[in-house]
mmCIF file of C-alpha atoms in Angstrom:
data_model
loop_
_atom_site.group_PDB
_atom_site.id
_atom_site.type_symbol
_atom_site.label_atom_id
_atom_site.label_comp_id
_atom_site.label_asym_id
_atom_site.label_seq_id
_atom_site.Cartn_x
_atom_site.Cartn_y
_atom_site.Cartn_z
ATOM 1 C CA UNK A 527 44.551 56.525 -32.670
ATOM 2 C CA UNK A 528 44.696 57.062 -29.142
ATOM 3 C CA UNK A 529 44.976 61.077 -27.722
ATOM 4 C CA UNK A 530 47.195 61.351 -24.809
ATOM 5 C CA UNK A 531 47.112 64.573 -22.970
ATOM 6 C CA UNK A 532 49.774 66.871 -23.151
ATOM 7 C CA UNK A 533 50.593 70.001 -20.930
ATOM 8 C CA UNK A 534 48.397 72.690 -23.037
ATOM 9 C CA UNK A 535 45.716 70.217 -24.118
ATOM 10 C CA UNK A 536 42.704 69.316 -22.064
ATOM 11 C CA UNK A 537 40.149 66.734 -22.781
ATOM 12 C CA UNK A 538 37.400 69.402 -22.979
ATOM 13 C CA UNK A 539 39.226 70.912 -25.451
ATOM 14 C CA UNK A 540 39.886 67.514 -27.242
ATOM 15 C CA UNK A 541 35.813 67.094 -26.749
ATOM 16 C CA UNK A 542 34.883 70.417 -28.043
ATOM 17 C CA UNK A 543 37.205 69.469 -30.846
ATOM 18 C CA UNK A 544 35.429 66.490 -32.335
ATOM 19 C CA UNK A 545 37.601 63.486 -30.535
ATOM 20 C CA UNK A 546 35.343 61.193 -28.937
ATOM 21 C CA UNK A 547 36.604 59.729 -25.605
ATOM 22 C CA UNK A 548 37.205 56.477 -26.814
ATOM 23 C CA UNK A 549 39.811 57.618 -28.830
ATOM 24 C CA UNK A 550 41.753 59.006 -25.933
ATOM 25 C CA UNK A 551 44.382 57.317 -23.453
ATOM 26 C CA UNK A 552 42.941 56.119 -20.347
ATOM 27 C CA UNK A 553 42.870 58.377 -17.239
ATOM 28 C CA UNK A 554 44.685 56.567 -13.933
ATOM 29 C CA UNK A 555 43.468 57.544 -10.832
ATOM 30 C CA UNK A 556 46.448 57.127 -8.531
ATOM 31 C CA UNK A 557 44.785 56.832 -4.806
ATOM 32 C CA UNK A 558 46.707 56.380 -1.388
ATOM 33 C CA UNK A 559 45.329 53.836 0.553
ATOM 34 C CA UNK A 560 45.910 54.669 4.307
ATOM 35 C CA UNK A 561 43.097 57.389 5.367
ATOM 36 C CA UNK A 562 41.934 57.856 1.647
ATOM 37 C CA UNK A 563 40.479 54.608 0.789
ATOM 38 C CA UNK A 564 40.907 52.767 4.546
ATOM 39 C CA UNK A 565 41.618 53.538 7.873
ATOM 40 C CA UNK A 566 44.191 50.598 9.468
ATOM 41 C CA UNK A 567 45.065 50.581 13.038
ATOM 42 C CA UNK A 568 46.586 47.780 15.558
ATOM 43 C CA UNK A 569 43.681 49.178 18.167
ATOM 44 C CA UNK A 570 41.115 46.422 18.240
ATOM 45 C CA UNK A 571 38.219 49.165 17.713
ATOM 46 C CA UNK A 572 34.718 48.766 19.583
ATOM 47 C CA UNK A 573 32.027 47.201 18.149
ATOM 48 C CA UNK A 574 30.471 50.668 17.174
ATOM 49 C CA UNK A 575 33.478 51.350 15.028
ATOM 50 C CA UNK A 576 33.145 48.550 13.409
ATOM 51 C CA UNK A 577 29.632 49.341 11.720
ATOM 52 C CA UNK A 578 29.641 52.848 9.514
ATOM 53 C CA UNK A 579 27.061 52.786 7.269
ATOM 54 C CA UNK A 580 28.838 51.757 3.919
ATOM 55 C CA UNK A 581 32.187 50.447 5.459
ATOM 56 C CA UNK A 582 33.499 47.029 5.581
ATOM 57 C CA UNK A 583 36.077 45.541 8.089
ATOM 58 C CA UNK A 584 38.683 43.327 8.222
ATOM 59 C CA UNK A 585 41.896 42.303 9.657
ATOM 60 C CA UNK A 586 45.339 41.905 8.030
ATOM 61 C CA UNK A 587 48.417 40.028 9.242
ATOM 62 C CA UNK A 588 51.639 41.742 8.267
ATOM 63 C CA UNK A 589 53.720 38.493 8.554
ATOM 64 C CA UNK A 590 52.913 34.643 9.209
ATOM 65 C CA UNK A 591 54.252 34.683 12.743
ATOM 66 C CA UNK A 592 54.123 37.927 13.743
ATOM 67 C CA UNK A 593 51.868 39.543 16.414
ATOM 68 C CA UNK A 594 50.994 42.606 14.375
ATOM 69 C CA UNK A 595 47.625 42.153 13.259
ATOM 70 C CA UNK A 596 45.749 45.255 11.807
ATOM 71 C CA UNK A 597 41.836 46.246 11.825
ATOM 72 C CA UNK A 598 40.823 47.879 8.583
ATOM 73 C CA UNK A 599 37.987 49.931 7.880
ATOM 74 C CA UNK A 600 37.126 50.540 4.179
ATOM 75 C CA UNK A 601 35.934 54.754 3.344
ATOM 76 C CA UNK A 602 31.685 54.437 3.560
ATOM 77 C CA UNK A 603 30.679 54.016 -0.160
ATOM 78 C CA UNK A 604 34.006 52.838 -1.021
ATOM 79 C CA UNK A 605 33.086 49.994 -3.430
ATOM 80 C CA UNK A 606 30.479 52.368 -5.030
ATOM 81 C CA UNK A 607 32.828 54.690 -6.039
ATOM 82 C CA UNK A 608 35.393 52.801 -7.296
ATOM 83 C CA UNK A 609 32.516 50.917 -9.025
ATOM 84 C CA UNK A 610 31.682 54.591 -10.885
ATOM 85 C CA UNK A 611 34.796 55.379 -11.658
ATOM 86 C CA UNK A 612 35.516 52.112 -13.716
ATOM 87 C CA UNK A 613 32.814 52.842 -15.479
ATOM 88 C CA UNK A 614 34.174 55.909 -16.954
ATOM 89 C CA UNK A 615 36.925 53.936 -17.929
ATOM 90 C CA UNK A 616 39.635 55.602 -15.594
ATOM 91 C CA UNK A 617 42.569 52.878 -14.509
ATOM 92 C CA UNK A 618 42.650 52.383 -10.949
ATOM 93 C CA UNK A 619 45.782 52.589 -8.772
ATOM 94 C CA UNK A 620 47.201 52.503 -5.376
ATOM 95 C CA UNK A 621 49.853 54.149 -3.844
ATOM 96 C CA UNK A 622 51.166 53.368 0.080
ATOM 97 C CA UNK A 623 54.401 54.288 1.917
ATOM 98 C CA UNK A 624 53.713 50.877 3.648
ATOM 99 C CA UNK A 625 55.438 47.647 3.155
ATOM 100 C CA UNK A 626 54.668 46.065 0.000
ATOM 101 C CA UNK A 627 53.013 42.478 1.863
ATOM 102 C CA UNK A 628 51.060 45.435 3.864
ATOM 103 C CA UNK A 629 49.715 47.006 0.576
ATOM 104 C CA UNK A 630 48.816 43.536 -1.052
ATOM 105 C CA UNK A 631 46.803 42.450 2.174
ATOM 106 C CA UNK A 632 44.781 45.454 1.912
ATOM 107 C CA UNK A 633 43.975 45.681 -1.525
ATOM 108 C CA UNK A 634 42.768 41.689 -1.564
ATOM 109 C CA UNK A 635 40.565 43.303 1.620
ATOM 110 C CA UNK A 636 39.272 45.902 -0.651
ATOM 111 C CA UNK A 637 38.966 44.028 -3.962
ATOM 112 C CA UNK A 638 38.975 40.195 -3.422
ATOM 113 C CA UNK A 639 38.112 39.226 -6.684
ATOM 114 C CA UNK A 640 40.617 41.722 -8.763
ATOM 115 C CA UNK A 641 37.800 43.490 -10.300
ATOM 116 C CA UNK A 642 39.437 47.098 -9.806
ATOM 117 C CA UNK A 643 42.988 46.787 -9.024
#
């Protein structure tokens, strides 16, 4: 059986109880993308910019035939820590007031392959 948490209950308490981990519902981590997990901007940044130690960058395209083109710069150690954190077994989400086709573009920037999100 799987232990949610309710409003009095914490999983130290469910752990100090007896129930292993396994047995309990999933954490999510809910994260907002824009300056949490990247920084986006239609500046073409200088070449400096571009190379944090630990940060990737790339550009998204809002629509097809549209101007707008955005740089993106991933948080330094990004893919690390959302490495770690699946590995506790916490559910990874994202959360933008941007358009949805903005959202998608970024989080194929971040995560390519689908492993996280």
């Amino acid at each position: 059986a799987k232990f949610a948490l309710g409003t009095s209950t914490s999983r130290a308490a469910l752990v100090r109880a007896g129930v292993h981990l396994a047995d309990m519902a999933p954490l999510t981590l809910v994260m907002d993308l824009d300056h949490t997990l990247v920084h986006a901007t239609s500046v073409v940044p200088l070449q400096r910019e571009l190379e944090g130690p630990g940060a990737s960058t790339f550009r998204i395209c809002i629509a097809p035939h549209q101007p707008d083109v955005f740089w993106v710069q991933t948080r330094p150690g990004l893919k690390r820590f959302l490495s770690n954190v699946q590995k506790m077994g916490v559910q990874l989400a994202v959360y933008t007031n941007g358009i949805e086709t903005y959202a998608r573009q970024l989080v194929a920037g971040i995560d390519p392959t689908g492993k996280y999100f």
